[in-house]
Tab-separated table of C-alpha atoms and ligand atoms in Angstrom:
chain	number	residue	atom	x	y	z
A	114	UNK	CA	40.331	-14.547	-10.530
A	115	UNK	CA	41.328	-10.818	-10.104
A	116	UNK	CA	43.223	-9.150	-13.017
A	117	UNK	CA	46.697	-10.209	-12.889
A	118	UNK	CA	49.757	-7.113	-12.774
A	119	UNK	CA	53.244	-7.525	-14.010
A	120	UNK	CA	55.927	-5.437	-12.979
A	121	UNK	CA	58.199	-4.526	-16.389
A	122	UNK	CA	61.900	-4.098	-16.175
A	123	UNK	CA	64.700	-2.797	-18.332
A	124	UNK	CA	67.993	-2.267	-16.840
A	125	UNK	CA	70.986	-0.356	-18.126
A	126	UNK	CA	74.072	0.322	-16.621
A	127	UNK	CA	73.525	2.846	-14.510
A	128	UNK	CA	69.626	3.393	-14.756
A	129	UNK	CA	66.234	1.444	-14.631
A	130	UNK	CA	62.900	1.864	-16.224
A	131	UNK	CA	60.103	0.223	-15.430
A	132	UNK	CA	56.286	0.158	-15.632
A	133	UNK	CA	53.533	-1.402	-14.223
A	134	UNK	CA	50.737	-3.212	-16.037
A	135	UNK	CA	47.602	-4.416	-15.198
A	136	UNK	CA	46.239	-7.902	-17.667
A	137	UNK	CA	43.413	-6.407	-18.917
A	138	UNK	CA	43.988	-2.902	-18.995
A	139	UNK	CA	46.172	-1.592	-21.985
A	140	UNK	CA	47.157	1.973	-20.330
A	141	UNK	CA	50.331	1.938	-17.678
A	142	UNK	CA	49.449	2.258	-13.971
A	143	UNK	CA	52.742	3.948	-13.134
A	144	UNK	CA	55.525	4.173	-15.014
A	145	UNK	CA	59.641	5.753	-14.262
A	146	UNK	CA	63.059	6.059	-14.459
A	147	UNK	CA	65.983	5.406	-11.595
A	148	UNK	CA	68.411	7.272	-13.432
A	149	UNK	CA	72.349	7.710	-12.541
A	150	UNK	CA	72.560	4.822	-10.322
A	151	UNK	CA	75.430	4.747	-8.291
A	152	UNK	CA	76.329	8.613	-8.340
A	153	UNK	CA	75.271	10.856	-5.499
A	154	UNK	CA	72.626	11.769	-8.137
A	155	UNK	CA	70.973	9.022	-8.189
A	156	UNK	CA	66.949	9.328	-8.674
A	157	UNK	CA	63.699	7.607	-9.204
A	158	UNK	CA	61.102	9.558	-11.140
A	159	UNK	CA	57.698	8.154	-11.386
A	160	UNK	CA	54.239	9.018	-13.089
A	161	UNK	CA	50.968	7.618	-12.323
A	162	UNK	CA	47.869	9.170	-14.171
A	163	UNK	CA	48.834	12.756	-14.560
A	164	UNK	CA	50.680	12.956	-11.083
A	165	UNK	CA	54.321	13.013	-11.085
A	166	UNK	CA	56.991	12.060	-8.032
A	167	UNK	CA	60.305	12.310	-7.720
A	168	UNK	CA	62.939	10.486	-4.780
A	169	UNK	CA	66.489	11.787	-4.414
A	170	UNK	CA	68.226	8.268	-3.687
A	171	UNK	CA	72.049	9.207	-3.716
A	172	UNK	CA	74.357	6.110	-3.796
A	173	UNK	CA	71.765	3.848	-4.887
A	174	UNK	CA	72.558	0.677	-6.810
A	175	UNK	CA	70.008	-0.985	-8.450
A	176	UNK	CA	69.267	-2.863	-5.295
A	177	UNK	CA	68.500	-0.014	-3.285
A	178	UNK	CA	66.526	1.623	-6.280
A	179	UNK	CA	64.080	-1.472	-6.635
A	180	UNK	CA	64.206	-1.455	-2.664
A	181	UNK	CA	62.106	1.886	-2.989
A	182	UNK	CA	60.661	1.438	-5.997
A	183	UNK	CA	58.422	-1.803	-4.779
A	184	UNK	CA	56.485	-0.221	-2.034
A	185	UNK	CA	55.266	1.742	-4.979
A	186	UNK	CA	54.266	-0.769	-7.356
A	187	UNK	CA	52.494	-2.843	-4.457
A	188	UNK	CA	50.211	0.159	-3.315
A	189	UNK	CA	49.362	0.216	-7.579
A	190	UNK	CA	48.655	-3.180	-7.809
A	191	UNK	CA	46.652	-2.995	-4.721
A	192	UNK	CA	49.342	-5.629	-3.042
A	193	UNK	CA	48.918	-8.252	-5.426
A	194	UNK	CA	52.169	-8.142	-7.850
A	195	UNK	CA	51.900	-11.388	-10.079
A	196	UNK	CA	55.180	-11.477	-11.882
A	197	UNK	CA	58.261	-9.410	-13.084
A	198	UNK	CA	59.296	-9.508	-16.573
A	199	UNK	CA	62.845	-8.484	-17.287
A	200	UNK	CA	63.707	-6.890	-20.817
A	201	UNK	CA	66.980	-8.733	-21.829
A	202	UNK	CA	68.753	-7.323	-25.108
A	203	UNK	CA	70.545	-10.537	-26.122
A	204	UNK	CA	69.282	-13.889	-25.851
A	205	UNK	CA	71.469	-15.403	-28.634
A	206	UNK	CA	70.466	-18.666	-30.026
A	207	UNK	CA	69.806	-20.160	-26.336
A	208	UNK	CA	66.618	-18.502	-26.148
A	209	UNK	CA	63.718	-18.826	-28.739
A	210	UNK	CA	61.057	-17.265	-26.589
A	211	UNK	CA	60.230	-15.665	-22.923
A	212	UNK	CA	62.155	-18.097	-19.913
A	213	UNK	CA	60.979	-18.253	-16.516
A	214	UNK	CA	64.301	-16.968	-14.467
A	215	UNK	CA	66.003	-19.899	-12.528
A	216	UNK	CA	69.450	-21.240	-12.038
A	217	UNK	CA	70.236	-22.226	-15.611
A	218	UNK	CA	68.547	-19.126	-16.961
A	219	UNK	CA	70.540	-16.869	-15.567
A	220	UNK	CA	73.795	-19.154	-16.309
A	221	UNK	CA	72.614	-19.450	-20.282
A	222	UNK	CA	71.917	-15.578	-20.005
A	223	UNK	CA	75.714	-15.201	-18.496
A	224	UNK	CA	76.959	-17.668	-21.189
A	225	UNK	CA	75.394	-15.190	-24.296
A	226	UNK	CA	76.924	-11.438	-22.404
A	227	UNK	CA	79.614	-11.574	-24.546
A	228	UNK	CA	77.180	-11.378	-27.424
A	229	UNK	CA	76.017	-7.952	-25.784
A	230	UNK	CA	78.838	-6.908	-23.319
A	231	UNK	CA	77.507	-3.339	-22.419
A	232	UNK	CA	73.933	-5.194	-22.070
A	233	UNK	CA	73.244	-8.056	-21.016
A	234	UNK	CA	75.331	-7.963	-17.710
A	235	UNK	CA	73.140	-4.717	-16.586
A	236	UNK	CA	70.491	-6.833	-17.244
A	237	UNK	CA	71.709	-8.839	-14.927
A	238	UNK	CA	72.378	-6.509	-12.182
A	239	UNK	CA	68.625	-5.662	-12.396
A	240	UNK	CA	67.376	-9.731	-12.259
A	241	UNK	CA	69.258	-10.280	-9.873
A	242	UNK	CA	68.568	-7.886	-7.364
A	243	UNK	CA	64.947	-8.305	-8.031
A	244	UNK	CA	65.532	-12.252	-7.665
A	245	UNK	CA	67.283	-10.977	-3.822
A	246	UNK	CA	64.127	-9.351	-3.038
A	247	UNK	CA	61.558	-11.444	-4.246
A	248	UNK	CA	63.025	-14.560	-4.214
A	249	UNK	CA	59.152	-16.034	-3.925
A	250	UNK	CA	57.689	-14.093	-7.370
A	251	UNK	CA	57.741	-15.632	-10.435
A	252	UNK	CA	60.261	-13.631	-12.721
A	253	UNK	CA	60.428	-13.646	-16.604
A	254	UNK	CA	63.175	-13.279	-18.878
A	255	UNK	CA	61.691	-11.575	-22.340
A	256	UNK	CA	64.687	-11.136	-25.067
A	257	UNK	CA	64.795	-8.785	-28.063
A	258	UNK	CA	66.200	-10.830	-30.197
A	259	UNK	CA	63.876	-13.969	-29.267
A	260	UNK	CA	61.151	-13.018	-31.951
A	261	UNK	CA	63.550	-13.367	-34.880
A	262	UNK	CA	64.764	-16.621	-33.989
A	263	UNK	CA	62.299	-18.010	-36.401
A	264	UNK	CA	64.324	-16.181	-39.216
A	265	UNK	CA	65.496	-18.995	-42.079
A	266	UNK	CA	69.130	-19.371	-42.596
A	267	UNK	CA	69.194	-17.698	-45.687
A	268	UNK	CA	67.955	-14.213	-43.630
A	269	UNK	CA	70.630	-15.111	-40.719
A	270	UNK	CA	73.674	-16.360	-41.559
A	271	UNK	CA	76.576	-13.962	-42.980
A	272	UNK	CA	78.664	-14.803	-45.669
A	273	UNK	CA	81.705	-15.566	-43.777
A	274	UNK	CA	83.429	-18.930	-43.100
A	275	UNK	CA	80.727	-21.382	-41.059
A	276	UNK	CA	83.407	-21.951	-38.249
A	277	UNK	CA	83.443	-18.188	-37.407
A	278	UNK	CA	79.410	-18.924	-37.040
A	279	UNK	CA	79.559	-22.073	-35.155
A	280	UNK	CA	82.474	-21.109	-32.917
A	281	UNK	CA	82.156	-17.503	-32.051
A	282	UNK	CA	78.350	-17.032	-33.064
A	283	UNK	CA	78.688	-14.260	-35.870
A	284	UNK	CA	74.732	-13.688	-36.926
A	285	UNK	CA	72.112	-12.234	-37.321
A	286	UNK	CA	70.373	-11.839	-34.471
A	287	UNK	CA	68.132	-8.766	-34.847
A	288	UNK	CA	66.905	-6.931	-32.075
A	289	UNK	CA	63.045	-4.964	-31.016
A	290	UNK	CA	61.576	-8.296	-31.046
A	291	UNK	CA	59.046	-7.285	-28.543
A	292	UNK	CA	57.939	-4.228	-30.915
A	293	UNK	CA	58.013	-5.969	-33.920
A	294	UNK	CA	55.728	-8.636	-32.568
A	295	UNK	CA	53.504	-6.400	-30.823
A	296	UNK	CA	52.865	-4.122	-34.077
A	297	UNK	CA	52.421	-7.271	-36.028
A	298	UNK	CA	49.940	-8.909	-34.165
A	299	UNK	CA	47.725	-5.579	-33.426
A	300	UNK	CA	47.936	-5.190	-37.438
A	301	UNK	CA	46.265	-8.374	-37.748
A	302	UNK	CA	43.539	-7.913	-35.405
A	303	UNK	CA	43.191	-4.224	-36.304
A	304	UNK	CA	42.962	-5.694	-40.334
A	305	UNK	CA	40.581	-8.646	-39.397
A	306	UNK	CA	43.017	-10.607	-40.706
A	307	UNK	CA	44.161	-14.135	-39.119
A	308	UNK	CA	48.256	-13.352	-36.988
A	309	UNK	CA	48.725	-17.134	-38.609
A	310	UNK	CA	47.718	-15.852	-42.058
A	311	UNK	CA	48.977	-12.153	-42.676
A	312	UNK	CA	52.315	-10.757	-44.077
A	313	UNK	CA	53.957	-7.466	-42.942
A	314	UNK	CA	56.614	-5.042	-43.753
A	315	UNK	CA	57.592	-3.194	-40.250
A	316	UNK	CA	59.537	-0.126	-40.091
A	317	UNK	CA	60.189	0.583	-36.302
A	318	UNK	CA	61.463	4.429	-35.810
A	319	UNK	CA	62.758	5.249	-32.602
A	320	UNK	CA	66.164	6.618	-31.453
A	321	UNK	CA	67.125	2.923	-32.867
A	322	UNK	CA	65.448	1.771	-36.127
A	323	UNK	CA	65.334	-1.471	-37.667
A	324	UNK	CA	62.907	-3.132	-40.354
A	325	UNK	CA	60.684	-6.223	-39.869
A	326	UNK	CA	59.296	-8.840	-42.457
A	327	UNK	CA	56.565	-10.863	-40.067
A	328	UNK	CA	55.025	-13.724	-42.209
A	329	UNK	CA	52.252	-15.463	-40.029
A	330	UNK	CA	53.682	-14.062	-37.030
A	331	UNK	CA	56.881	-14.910	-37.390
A	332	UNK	CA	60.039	-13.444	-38.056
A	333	UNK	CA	61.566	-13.983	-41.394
A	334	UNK	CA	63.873	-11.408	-41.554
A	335	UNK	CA	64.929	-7.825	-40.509
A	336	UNK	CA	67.690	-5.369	-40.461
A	337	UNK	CA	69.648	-5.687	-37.339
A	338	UNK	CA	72.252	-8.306	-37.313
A	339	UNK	CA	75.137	-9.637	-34.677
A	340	UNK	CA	74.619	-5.906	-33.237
A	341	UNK	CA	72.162	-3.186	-33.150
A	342	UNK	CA	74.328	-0.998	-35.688
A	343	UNK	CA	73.490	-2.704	-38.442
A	344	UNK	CA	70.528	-1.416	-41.079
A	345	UNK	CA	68.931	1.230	-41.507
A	346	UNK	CA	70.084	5.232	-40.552
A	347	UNK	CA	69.408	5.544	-36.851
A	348	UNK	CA	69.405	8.699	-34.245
A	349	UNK	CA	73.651	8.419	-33.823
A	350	UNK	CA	73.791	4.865	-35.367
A	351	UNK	CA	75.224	4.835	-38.852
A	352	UNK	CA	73.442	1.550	-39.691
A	353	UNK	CA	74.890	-0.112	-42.783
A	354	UNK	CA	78.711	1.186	-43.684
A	355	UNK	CA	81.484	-0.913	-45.481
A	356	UNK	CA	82.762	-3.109	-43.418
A	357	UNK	CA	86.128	-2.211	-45.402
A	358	UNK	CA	85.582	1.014	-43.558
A	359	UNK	CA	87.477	-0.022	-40.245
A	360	UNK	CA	90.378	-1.111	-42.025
A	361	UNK	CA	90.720	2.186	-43.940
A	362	UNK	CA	90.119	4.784	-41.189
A	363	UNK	CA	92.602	2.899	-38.454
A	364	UNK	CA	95.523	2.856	-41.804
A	365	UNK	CA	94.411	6.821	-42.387
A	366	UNK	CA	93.994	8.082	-38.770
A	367	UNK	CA	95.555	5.343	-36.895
A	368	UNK	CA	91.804	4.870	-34.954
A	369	UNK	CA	91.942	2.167	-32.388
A	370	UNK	CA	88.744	-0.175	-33.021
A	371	UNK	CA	87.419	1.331	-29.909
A	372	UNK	CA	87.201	4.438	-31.716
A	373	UNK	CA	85.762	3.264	-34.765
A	374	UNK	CA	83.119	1.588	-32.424
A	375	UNK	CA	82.643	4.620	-30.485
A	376	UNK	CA	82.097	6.708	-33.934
A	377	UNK	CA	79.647	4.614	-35.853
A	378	UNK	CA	77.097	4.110	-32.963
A	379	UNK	CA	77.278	7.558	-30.788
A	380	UNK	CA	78.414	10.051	-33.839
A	381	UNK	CA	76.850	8.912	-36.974
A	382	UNK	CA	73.217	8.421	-38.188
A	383	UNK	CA	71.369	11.052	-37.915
A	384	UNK	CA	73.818	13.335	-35.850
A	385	UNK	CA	76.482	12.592	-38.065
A	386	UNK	CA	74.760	13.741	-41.444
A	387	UNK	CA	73.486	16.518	-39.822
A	388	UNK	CA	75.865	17.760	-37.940
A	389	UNK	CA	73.129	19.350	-35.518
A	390	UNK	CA	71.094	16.618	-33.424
A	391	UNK	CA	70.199	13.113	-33.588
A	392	UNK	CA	66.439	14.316	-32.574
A	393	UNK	CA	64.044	14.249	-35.505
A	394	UNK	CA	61.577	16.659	-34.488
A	395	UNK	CA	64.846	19.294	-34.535
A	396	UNK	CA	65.723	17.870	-37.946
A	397	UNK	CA	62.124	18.815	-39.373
A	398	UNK	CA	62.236	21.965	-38.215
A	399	UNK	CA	65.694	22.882	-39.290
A	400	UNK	CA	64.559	21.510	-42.475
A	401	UNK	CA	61.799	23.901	-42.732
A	402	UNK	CA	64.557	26.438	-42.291
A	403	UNK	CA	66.503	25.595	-45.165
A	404	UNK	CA	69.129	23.784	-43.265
A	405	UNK	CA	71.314	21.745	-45.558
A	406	UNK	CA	72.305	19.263	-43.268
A	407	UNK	CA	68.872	18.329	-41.625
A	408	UNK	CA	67.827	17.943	-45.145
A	409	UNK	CA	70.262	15.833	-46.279
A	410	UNK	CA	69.747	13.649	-42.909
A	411	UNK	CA	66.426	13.345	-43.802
A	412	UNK	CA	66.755	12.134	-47.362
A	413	UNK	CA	69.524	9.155	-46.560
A	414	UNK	CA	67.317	8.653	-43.396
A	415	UNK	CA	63.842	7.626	-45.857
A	416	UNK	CA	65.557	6.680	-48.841
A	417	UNK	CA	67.563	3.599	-46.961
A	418	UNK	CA	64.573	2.789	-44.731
A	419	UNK	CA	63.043	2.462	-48.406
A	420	UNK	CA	65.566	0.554	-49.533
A	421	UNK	CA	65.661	-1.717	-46.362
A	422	UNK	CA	61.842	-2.016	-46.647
A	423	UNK	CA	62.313	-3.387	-50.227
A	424	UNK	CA	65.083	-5.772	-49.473
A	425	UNK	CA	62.673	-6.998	-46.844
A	426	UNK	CA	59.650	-7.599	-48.908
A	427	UNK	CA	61.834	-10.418	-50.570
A	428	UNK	CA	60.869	-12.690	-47.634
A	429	UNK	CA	56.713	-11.951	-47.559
A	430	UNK	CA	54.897	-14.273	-49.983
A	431	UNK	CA	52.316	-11.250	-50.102
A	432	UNK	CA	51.945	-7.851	-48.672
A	433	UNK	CA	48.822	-7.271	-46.133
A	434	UNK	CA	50.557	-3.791	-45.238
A	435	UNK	CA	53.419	-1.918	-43.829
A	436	UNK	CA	53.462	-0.481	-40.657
A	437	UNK	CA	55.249	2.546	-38.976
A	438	UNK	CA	55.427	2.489	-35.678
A	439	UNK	CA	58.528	4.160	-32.555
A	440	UNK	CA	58.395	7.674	-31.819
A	441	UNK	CA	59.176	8.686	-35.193
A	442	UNK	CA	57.006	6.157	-37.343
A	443	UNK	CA	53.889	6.957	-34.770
A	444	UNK	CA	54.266	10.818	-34.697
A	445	UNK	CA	56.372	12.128	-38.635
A	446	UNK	CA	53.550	12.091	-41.548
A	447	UNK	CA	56.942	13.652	-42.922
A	448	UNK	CA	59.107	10.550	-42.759
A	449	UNK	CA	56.434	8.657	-43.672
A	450	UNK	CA	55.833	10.331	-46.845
A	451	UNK	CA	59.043	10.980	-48.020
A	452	UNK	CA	59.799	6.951	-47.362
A	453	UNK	CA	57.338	5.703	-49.200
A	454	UNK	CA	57.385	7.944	-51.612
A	455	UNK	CA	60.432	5.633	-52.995
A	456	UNK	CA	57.956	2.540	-53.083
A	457	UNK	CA	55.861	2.789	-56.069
A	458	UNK	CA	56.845	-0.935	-57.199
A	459	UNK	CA	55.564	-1.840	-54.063
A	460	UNK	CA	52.455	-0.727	-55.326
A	461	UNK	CA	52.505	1.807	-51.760
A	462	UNK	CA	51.070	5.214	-52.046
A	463	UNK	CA	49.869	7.421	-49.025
A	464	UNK	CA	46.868	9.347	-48.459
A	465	UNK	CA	48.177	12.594	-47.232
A	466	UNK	CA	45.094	13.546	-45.022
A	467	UNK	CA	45.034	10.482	-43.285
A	468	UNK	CA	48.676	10.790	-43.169
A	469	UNK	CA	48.597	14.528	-41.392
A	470	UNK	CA	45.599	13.332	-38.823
A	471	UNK	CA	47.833	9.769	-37.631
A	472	UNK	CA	49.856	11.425	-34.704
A	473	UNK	CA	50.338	11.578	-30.956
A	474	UNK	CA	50.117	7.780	-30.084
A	475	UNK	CA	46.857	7.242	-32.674
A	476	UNK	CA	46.388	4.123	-34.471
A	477	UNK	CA	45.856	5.228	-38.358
A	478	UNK	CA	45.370	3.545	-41.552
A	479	UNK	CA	47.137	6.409	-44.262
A	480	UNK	CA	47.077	4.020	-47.639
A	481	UNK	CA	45.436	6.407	-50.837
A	482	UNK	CA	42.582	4.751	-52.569
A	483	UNK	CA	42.339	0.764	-53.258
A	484	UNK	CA	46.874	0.889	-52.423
A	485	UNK	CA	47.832	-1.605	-49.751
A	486	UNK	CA	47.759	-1.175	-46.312
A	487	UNK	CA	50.045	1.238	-44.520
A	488	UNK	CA	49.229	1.636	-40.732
A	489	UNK	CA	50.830	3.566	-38.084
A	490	UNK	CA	50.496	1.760	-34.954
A	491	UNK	CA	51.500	2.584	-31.189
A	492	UNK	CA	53.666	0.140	-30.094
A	493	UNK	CA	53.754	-1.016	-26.867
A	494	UNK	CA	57.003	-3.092	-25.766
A	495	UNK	CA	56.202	-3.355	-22.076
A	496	UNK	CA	52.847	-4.445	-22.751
A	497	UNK	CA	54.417	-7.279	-24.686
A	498	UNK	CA	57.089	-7.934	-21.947
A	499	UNK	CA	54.149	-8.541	-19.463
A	500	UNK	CA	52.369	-10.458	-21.953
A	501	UNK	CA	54.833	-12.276	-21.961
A	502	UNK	CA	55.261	-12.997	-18.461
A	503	UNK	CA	51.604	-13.662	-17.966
A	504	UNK	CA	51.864	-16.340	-20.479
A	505	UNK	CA	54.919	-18.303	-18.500
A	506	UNK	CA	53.193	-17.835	-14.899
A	507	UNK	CA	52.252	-20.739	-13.151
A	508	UNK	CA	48.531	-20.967	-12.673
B	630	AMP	P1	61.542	6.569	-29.317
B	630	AMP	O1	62.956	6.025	-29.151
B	630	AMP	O2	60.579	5.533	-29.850
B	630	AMP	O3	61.033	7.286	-28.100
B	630	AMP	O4	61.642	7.689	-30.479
B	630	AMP	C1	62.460	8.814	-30.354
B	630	AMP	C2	62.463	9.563	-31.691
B	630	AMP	O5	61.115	9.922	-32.041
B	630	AMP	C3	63.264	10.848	-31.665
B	630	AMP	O6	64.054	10.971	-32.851
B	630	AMP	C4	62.180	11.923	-31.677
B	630	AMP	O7	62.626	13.098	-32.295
B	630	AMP	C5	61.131	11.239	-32.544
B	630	AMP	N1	59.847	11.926	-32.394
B	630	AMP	C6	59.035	12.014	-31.310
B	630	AMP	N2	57.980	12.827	-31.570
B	630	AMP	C7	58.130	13.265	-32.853
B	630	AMP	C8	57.383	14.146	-33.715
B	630	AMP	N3	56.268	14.728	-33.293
B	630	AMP	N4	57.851	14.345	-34.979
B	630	AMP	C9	58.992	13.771	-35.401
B	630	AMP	N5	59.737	12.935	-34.643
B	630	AMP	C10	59.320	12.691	-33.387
């Protein structure tokens, strides 16, 4: 049989990105953005090797955006498309794993969108126009929070009264599933180490960040929760606060929850303490500068993940390693160091060579001497979207 390719999918409101991969090839064939869908700016930007294209599409929904895109991904995948896996943020407590998209998919997908509001019904927009033009190809639903449905009780539930759980669904749900699954099995393999027999700590460091404890490929707990806000410090994200907090600033300042909302996930985090950019390569360099605020950033930034990393190592009978992985965790030996510079009861210390040379999408193993593992690793969501999907096609 020929190598199989998946076409990967992840709808927002207004844009999609996508990528093509090929089964046994781990690079990207072509990969792109349809950005401001719906404005006269609408466009589709796409890469393949080192070429780069770009297609005014003005007005486009995300119909008429896929409608252009697929000509594209057929002439890739040399006319023999195999599947289309669809990123979905929220798959509440329906959905365990990957679903093949039918009738009652979509419906249990539609029954969870109040879980994500802003999400889940772009997601939506996106299946279902791909479902209207290839109503013949097998399509995939792969959820973020899917991987962590394997989390105990203990790690889920919140303390608050079980009706407000059973009746309105208030969890922890955690979200990067597909990163936090992808990291932990590479580890494994990369370690020599058995997936159903190794125990991680996962830091994942994008423009969102949440922590990961994977015991024998499973997740048994992480730092997310009903949302993506809560955890750790994130790019605008404030991550943990006091709940108490909403109460006090709509009595001081008469904030609507809206507000509130609004302030904690696209003012806070990084941008907030800084008061200069949510973008941590700025930050560092600021730093360098002597710039109070992108040093203080920086410090709550590691010294929570720390502390998140800790509270997670309460779930892992053993540590095999922690791994860094997201734009920042792949590319900061800065972040890195500073972080686990707060773990010596962990028994974690870095190697600071190793630590320097691990950049730029490498794999890297930074641990000093005879410490435990710390590795950064690439990780590679789509990759695990389309793994997905192979996995659920019919032969
Ligand atoms: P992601 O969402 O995984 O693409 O990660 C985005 C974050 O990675 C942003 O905060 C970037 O500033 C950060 N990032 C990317 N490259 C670097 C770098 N060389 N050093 C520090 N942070 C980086």
């Amino acid at each position: 049989m020929s190598a199989r390719h998946i076409l990967v999918i992840n709808c927002g409101s207004s844009s999609i990105k996508f990528a093509l991969i090929r089964e046994d090839r781990e690079d990207t064939l072509l990969s792109g953005i349809a950005e401001r869908l719906g404005s006269a700016e609408s466009e589709l930007r796409w890469q393949s090797g080192e070429q780069q294209h770009s297609l005014k599409i003005p007005h486009a929904g995300h119909r008429q955006a896929l409608e252009q895109l697929l000509p594209q991904v057929q002439q890739h995948a040399d006319g023999k498309l195999s599947g289309i896996g669809h990123r979905v943020v929220h798959g509440g407590e329906h959905f365990t794993a990957a679903h093949l998209l039918d009738a009652a998919a979509l419906a249990a997908i539609r029954s969870v969108s109040a879980l994500a509001p802003l999400h889940n019904p772009a997601c939506l927009q996106g299946i279902e126009a791909a479902l209207g033009l290839y109503p013949e190809l097998p399509q995939v639903a792969v959820f973020d929070t899917a991987f962590h449905q394997s989390m105990p009780a203990q790690a889920f539930r919140y303390a608050v009264p079980e009706q407000i759980y059973r009746e309105h669904g208030v969890r922890r749900y955690g979200f990067h599933g597909s990163s936090h699954r992808f990291v932990g099995r590479r580890a494994a393999e990369l370690s020599g180490l058995p997936v159903n027999d190794s125990s991680w700590l996962v830091a994942h460091l994008g423009n969102g960040c949440s922590t990961c404890a994977i015991v024998n490929g499973q997740s048994r707990d992480t730092s997310m929760g009903l949302t993506p806000l809560e955890g750790v410090v994130m790019g605008t994200r404030s991550g943990d606060v006091d709940p108490g907090l909403h109460l006090y600033l709509g009595r001081k300042l008469g904030w609507s929850l809206q507000e509130i909302d609004n302030l904690l996930n696209k003012q806070s985090g990084l941008l907030g303490l800084s008061g200069l950019s949510n973008d941590m390569r700025t930050l560092e360099q600021a730093r360098s500068e002597g710039h109070a605020g992108a040093t203080l950033a920086i410090d709550v930034f590691c010294y929570r993940l720390a502390k998140s990393l800790a509270a997670m190592s309460c779930a892992l009978p053993r540590l095999d390693g922690l791994i860094f992985t997201g734009g920042i965790g792949e590319n900061s030996p800065l972040i890195r160091s500073q972080t686990v510079a707060h773990l010596p009861l962990l028994n974690l210390a870095i190697d600071p060579q190793a630590n320097a040379r691990s950049v730029g999408g490498q794999f890297g193993e930074i641990q000093a001497g005879n410490h435990p593992r710390i590795l950064v690793i690439p990780t590679n969501e789509e990759r695990q979207i389309a793994l997905d999907t192979l996995a659920l096609l019919p032969d």
